[in-house]
PDB file of C-alpha atoms in Angstrom:
ATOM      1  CA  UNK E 238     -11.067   5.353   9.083  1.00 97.00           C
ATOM      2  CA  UNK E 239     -10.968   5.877   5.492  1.00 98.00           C
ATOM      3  CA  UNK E 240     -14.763   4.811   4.113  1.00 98.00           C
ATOM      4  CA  UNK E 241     -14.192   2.769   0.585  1.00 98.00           C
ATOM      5  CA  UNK E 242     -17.711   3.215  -1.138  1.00 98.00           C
ATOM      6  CA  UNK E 243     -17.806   1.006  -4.610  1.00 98.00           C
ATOM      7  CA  UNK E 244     -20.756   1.320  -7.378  1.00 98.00           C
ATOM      8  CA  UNK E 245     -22.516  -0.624  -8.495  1.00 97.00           C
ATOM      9  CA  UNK E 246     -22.824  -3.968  -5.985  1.00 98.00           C
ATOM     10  CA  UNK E 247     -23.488  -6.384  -8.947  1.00 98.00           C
ATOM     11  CA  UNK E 248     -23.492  -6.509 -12.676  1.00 96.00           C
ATOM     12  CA  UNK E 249     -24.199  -8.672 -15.105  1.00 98.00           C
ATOM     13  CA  UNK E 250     -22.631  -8.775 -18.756  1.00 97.00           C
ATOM     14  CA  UNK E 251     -22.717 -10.131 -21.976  1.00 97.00           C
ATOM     15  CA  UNK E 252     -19.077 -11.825 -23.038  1.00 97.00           C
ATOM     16  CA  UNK E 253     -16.881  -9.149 -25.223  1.00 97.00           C
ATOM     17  CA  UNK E 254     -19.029  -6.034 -23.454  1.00 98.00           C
ATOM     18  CA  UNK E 255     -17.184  -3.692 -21.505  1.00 98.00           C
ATOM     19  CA  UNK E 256     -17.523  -3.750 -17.689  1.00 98.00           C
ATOM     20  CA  UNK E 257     -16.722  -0.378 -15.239  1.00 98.00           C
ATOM     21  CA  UNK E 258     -16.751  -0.608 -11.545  1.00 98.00           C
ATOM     22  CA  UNK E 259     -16.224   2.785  -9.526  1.00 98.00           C
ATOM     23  CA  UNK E 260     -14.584   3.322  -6.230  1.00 98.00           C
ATOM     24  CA  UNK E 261     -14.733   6.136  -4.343  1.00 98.00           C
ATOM     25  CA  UNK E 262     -12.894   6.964  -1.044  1.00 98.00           C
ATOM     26  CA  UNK E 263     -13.830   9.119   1.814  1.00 98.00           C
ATOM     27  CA  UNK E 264     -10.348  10.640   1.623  1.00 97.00           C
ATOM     28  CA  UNK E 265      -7.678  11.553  -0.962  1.00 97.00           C
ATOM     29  CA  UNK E 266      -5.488   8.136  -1.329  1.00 96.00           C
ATOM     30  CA  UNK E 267      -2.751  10.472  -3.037  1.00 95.00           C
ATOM     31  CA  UNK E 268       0.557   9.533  -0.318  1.00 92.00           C
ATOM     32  CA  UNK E 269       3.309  12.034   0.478  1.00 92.00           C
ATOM     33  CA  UNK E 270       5.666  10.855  -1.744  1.00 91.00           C
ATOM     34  CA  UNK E 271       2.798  11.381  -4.814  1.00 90.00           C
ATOM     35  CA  UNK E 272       2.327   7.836  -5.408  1.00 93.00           C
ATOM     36  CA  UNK E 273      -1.846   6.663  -4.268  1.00 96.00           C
ATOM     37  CA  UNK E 274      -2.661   3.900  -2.438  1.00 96.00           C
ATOM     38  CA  UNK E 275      -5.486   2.102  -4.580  1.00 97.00           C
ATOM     39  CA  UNK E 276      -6.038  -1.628  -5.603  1.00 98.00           C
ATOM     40  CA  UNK E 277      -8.164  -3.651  -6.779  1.00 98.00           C
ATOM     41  CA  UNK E 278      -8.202  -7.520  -6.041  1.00 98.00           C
ATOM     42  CA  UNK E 279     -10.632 -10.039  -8.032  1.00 98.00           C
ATOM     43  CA  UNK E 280     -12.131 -12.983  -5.388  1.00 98.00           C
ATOM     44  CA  UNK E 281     -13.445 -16.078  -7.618  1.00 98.00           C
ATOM     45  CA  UNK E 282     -15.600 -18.217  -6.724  1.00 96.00           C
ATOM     46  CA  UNK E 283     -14.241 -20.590  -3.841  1.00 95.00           C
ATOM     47  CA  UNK E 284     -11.379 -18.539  -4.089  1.00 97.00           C
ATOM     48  CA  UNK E 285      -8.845 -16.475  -1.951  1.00 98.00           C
ATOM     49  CA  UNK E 286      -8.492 -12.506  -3.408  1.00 98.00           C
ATOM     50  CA  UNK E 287      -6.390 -11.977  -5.977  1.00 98.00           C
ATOM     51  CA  UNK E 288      -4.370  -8.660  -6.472  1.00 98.00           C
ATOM     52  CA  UNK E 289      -5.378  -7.060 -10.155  1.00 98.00           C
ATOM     53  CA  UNK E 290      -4.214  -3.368  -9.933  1.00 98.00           C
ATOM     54  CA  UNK E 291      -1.925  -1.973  -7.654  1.00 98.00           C
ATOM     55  CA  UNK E 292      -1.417   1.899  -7.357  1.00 97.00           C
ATOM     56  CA  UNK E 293      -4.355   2.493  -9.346  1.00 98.00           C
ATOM     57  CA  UNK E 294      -3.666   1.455 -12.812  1.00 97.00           C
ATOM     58  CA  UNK E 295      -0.367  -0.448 -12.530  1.00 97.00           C
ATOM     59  CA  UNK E 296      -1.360  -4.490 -13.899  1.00 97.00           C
ATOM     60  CA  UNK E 297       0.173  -6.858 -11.516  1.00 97.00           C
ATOM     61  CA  UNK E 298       2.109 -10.100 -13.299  1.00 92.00           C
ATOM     62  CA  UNK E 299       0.070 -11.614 -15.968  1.00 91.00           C
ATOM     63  CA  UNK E 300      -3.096  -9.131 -15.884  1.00 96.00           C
ATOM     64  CA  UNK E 301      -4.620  -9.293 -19.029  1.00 95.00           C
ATOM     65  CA  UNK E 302      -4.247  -5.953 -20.542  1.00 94.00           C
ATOM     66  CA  UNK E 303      -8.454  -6.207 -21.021  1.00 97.00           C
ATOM     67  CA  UNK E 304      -7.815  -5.116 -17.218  1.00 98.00           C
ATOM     68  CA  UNK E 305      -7.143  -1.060 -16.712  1.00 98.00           C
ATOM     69  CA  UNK E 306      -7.541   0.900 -13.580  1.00 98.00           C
ATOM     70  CA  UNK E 307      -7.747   4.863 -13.847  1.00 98.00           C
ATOM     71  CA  UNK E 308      -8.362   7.738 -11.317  1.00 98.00           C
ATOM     72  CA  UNK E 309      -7.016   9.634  -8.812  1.00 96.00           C
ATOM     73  CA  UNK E 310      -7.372  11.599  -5.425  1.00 95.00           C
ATOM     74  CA  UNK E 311     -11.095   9.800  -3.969  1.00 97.00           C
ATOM     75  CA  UNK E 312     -12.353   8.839  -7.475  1.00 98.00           C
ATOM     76  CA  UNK E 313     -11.315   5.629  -9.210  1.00 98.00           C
ATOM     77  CA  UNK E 314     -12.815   3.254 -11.310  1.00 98.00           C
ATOM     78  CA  UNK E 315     -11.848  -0.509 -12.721  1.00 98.00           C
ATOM     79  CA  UNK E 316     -12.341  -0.883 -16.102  1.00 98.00           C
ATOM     80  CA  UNK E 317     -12.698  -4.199 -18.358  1.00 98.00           C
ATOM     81  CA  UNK E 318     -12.653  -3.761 -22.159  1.00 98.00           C
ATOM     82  CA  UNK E 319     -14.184  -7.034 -23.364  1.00 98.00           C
ATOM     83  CA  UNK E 320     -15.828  -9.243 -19.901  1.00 98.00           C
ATOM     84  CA  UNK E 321     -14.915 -13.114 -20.687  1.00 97.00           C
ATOM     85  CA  UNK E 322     -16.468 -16.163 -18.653  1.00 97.00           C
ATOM     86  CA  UNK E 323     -13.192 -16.228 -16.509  1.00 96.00           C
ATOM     87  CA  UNK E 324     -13.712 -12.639 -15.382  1.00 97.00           C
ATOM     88  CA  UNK E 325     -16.975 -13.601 -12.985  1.00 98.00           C
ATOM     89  CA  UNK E 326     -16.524 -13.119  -8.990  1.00 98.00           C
ATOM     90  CA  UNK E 327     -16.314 -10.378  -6.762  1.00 98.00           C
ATOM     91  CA  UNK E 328     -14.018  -7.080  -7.223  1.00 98.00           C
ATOM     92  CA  UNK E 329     -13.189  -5.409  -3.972  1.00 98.00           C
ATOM     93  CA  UNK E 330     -10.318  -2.489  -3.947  1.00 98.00           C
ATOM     94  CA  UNK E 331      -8.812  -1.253  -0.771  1.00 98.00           C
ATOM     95  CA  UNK E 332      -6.684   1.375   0.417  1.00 98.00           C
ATOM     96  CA  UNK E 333      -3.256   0.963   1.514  1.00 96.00           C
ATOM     97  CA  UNK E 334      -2.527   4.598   2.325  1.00 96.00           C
ATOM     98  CA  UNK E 335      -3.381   4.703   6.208  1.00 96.00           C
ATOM     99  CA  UNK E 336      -4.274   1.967   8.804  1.00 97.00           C
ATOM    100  CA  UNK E 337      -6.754   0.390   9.290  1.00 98.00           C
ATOM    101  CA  UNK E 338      -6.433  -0.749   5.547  1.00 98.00           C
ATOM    102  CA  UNK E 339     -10.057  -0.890   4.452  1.00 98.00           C
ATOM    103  CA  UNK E 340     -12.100  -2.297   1.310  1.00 98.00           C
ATOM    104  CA  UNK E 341     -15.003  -1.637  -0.281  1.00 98.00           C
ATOM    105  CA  UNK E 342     -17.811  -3.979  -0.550  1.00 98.00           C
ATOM    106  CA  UNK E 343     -17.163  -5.700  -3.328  1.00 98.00           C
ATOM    107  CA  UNK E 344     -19.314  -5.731  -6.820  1.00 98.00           C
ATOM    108  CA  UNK E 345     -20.529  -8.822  -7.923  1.00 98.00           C
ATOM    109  CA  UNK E 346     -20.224  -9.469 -11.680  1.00 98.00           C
ATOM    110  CA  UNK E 347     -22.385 -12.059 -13.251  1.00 98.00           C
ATOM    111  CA  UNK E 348     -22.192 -13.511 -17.206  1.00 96.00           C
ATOM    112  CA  UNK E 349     -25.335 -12.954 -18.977  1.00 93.00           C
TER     113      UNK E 349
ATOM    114  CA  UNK Y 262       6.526 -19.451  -6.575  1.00 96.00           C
ATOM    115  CA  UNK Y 263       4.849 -17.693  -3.729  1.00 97.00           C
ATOM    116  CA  UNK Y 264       2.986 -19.875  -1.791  1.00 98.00           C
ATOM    117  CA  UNK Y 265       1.097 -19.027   1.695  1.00 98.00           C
ATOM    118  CA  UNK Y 266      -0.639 -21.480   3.459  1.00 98.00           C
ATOM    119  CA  UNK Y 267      -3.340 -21.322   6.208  1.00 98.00           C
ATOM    120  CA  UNK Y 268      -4.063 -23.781   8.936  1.00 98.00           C
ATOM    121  CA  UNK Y 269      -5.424 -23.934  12.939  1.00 98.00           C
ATOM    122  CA  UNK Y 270      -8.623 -23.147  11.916  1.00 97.00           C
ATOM    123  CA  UNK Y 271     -11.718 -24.985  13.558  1.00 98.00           C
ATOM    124  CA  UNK Y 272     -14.961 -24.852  15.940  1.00 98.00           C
ATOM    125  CA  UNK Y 273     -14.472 -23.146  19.227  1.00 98.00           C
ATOM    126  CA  UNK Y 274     -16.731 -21.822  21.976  1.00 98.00           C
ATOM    127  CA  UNK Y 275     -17.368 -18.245  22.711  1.00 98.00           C
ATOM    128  CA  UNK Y 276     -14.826 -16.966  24.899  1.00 98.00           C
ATOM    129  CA  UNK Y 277     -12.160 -19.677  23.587  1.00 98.00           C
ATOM    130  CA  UNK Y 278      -8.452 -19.303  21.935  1.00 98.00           C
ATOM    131  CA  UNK Y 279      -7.250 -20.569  18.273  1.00 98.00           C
ATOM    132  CA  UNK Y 280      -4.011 -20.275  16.997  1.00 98.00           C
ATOM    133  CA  UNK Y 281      -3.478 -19.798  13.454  1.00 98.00           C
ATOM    134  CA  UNK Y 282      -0.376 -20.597  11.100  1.00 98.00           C
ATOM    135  CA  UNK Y 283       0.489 -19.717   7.875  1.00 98.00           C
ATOM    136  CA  UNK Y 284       3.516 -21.465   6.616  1.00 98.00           C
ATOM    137  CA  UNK Y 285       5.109 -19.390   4.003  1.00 98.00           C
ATOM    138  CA  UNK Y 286       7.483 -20.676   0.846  1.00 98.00           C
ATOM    139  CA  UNK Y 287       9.080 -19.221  -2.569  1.00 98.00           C
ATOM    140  CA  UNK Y 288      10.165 -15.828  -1.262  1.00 97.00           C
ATOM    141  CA  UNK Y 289      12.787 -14.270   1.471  1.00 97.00           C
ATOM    142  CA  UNK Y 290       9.941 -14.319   4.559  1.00 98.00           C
ATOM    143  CA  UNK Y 291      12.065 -12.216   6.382  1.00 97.00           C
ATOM    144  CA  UNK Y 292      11.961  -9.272   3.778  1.00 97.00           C
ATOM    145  CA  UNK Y 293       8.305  -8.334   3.573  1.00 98.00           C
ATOM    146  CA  UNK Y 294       5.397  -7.087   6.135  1.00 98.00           C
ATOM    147  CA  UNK Y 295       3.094  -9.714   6.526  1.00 98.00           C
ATOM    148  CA  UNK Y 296      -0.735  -9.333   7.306  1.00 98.00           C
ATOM    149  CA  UNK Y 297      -4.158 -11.223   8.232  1.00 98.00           C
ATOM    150  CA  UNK Y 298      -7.548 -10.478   6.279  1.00 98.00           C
ATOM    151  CA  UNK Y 299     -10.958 -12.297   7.191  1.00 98.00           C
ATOM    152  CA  UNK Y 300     -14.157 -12.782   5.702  1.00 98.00           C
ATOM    153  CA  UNK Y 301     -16.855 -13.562   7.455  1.00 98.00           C
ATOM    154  CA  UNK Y 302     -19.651 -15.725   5.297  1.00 97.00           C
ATOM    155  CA  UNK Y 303     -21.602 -13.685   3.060  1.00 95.00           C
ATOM    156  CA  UNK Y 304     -19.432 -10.551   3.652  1.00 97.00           C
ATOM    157  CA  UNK Y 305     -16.587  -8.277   2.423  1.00 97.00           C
ATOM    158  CA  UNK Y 306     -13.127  -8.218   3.574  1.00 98.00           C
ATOM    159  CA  UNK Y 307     -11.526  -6.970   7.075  1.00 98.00           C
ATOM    160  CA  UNK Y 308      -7.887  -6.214   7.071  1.00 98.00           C
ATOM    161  CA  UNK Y 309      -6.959  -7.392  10.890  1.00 98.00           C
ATOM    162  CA  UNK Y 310      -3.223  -7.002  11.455  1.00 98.00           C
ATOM    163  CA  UNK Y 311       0.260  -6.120  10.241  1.00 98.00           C
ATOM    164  CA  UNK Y 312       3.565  -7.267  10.885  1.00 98.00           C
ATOM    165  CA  UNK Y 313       6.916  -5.939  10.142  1.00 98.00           C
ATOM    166  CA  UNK Y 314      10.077  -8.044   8.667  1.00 97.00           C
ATOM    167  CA  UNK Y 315      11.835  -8.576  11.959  1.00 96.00           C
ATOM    168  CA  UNK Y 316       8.139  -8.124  14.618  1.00 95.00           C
ATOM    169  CA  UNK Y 317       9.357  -5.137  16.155  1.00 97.00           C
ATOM    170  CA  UNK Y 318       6.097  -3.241  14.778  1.00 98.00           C
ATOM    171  CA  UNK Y 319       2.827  -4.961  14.976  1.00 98.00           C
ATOM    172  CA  UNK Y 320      -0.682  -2.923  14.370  1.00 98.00           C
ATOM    173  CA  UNK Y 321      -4.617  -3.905  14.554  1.00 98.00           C
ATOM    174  CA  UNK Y 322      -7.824  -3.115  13.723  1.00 98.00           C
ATOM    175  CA  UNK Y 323      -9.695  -1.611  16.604  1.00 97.00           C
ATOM    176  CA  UNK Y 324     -12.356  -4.723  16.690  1.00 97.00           C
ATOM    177  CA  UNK Y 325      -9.495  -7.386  17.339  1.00 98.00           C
ATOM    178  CA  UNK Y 326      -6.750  -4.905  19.591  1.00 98.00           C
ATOM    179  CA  UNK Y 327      -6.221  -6.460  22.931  1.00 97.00           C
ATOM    180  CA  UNK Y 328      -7.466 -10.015  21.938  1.00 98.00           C
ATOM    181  CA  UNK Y 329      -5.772 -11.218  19.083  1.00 98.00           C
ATOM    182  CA  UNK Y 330      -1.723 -11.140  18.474  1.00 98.00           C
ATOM    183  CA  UNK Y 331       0.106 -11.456  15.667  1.00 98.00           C
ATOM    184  CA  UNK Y 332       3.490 -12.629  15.287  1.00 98.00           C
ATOM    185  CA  UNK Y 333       6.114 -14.070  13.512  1.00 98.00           C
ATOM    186  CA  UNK Y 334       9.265 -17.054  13.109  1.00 97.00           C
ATOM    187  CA  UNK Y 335      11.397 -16.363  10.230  1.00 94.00           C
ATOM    188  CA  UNK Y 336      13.113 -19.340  11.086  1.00 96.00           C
ATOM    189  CA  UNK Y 337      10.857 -21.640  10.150  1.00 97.00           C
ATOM    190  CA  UNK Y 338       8.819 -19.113   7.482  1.00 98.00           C
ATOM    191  CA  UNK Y 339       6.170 -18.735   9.772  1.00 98.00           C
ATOM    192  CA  UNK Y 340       3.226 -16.123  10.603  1.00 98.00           C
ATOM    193  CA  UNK Y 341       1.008 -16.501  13.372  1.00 98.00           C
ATOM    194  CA  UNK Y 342      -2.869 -15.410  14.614  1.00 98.00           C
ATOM    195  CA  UNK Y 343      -3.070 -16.058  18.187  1.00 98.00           C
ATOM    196  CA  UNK Y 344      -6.774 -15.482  18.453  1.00 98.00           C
ATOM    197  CA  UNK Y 345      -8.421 -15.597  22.666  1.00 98.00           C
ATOM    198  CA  UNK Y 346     -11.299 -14.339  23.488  1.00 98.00           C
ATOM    199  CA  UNK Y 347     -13.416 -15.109  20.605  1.00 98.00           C
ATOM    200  CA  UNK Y 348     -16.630 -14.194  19.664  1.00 98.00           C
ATOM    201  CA  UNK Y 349     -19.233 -15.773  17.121  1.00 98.00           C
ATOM    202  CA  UNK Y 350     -18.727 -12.060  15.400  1.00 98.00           C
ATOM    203  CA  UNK Y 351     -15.095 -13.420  14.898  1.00 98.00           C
ATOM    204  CA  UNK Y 352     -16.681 -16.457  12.643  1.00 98.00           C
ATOM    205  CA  UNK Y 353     -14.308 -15.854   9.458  1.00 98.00           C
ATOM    206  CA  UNK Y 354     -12.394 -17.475   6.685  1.00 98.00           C
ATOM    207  CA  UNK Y 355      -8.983 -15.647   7.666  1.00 98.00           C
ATOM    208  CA  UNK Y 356      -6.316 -15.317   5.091  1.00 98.00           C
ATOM    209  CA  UNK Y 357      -2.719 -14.179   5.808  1.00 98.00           C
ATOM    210  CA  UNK Y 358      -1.040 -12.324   2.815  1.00 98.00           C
ATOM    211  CA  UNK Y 359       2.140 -10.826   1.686  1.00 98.00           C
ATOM    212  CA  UNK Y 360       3.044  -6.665   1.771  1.00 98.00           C
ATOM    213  CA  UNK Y 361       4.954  -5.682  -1.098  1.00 96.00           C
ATOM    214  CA  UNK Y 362       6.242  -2.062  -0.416  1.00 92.00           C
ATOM    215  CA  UNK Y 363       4.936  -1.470  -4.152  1.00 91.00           C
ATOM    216  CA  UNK Y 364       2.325  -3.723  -5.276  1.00 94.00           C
ATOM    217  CA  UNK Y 365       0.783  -4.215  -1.918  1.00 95.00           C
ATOM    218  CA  UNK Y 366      -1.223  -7.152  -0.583  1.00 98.00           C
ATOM    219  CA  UNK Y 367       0.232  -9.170  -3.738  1.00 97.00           C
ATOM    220  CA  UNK Y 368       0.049 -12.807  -2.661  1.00 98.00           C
ATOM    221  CA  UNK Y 369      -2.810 -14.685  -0.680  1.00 98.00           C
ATOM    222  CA  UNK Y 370      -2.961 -17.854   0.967  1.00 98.00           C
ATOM    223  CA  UNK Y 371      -6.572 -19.820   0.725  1.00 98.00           C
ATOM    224  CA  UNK Y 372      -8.091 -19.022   3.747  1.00 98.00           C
ATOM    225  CA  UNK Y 373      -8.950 -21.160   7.323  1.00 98.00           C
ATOM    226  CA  UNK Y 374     -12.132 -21.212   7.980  1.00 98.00           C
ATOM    227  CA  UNK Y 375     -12.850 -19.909  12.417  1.00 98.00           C
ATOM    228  CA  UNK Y 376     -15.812 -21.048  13.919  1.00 98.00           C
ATOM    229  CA  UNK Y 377     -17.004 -19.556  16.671  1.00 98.00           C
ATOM    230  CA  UNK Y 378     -20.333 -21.020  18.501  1.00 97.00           C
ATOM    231  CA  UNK Y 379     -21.720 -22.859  21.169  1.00 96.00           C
TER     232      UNK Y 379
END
């Protein structure tokens, strides 16, 4: 199974400071056909996931553009250019290349 | 709109069955994979199961094969958990979820919460 390591577990932010989350995967995610297999999903509080980034740094529909994921191969990272109140929960990403489809712990980020 | 929606869920002894349903609405159900996640309390997520369009390919995660089944009615938008031979290790919100060829896991139900104890 492909081991999904993410860095740090929990952060906490002052509003309009930048956020980064890193993701690292015990295999390249890079798929035959050159497209790689990352997301990202945002759980809120009380909440069911929520799909951010798909295919590393693709926004899916109505992702503020505050959002941006980057990387490639085993090393990616989630990336928030100004943290707002409405950005708190847990951020998990997963790989979709090979089954079983695993995630990585999640990071918990926290509003100072 | 996409909408998925979870129910079945409950309390059930160690060793018992649960069915789960998750009644799907706003997209062609027949045209996308289909999958269950869980979370058990306090912890990550556990992708359990996929499903293809028309059922003919099902897969598992090595800690549910044999026990749990997954399955599918298109007729009546439907996705299914058929869960026997639980174990309080099974204790879980489970959410089933949509598989966009492209975007991936794109659309989530909220979650039924599985009980398992004595």
């Amino acid at each position: 199974d492909i081991v999904m390591t993410q860095t740090p577990l929990s952060l906490s932010v002052t509003p309009g400071q930048p956020a980064s989350i890193s993701c690292k995967s015990s295999q390249s995610l890079q798929q035959s056909d050159g497209a790689t297999s990352l997301y990202w999903f945002l759980q809120k509080p009380g909440q069911s996931p929520q799909l951010l980034i798909y295919e590393v740094s693709s926004r899916f529909s109505g992702l503020p553009d505050r959002f941006s994921g980057s990387g490639s191969g085993t090393d990616f990272t989630l990336k928030i250019s100004r943290v707002e109140a409405e950005d708190v929960g847990l951020y998990y990403c997963m790989q979709g290349k090979q089954l079983p489809y695993t995630f990585g712990q999640g990071t918990k980020l926290e509003i100072k | 709109e996409v909408q998925l929606a979870e129910s079945g869920g409950g309390l059930v002894q160690p060793g018992g069955s649960l069915r789960l349903s998750c009644a799907a609405s706003g997209f062609t159900f027949s045209n996308y994979w289909m999958t269950w996640v869980r979370q058990a309390p306090g912890k990550g997520l556990e992708w359990l199961a996929n499903i293809k369009q028309d059922g003919s390919e099902t897969y598992y995660v090595d800690s549910v094969k044999g026990r749990f089944t997954i399955s599918r009615d298109s007729a009546k938008n439907s996705l299914f958990l058929q869960m026997n031979r639980l174990r309080v290790e099974d204790t879980a919100v489970y959410y089933c979820a949509r598989i966009d060829l492209l975007t991936g896991l794109d659309f989530w139900g909220l979650g039924t919460l599985v009980t398992v104890s004595s």
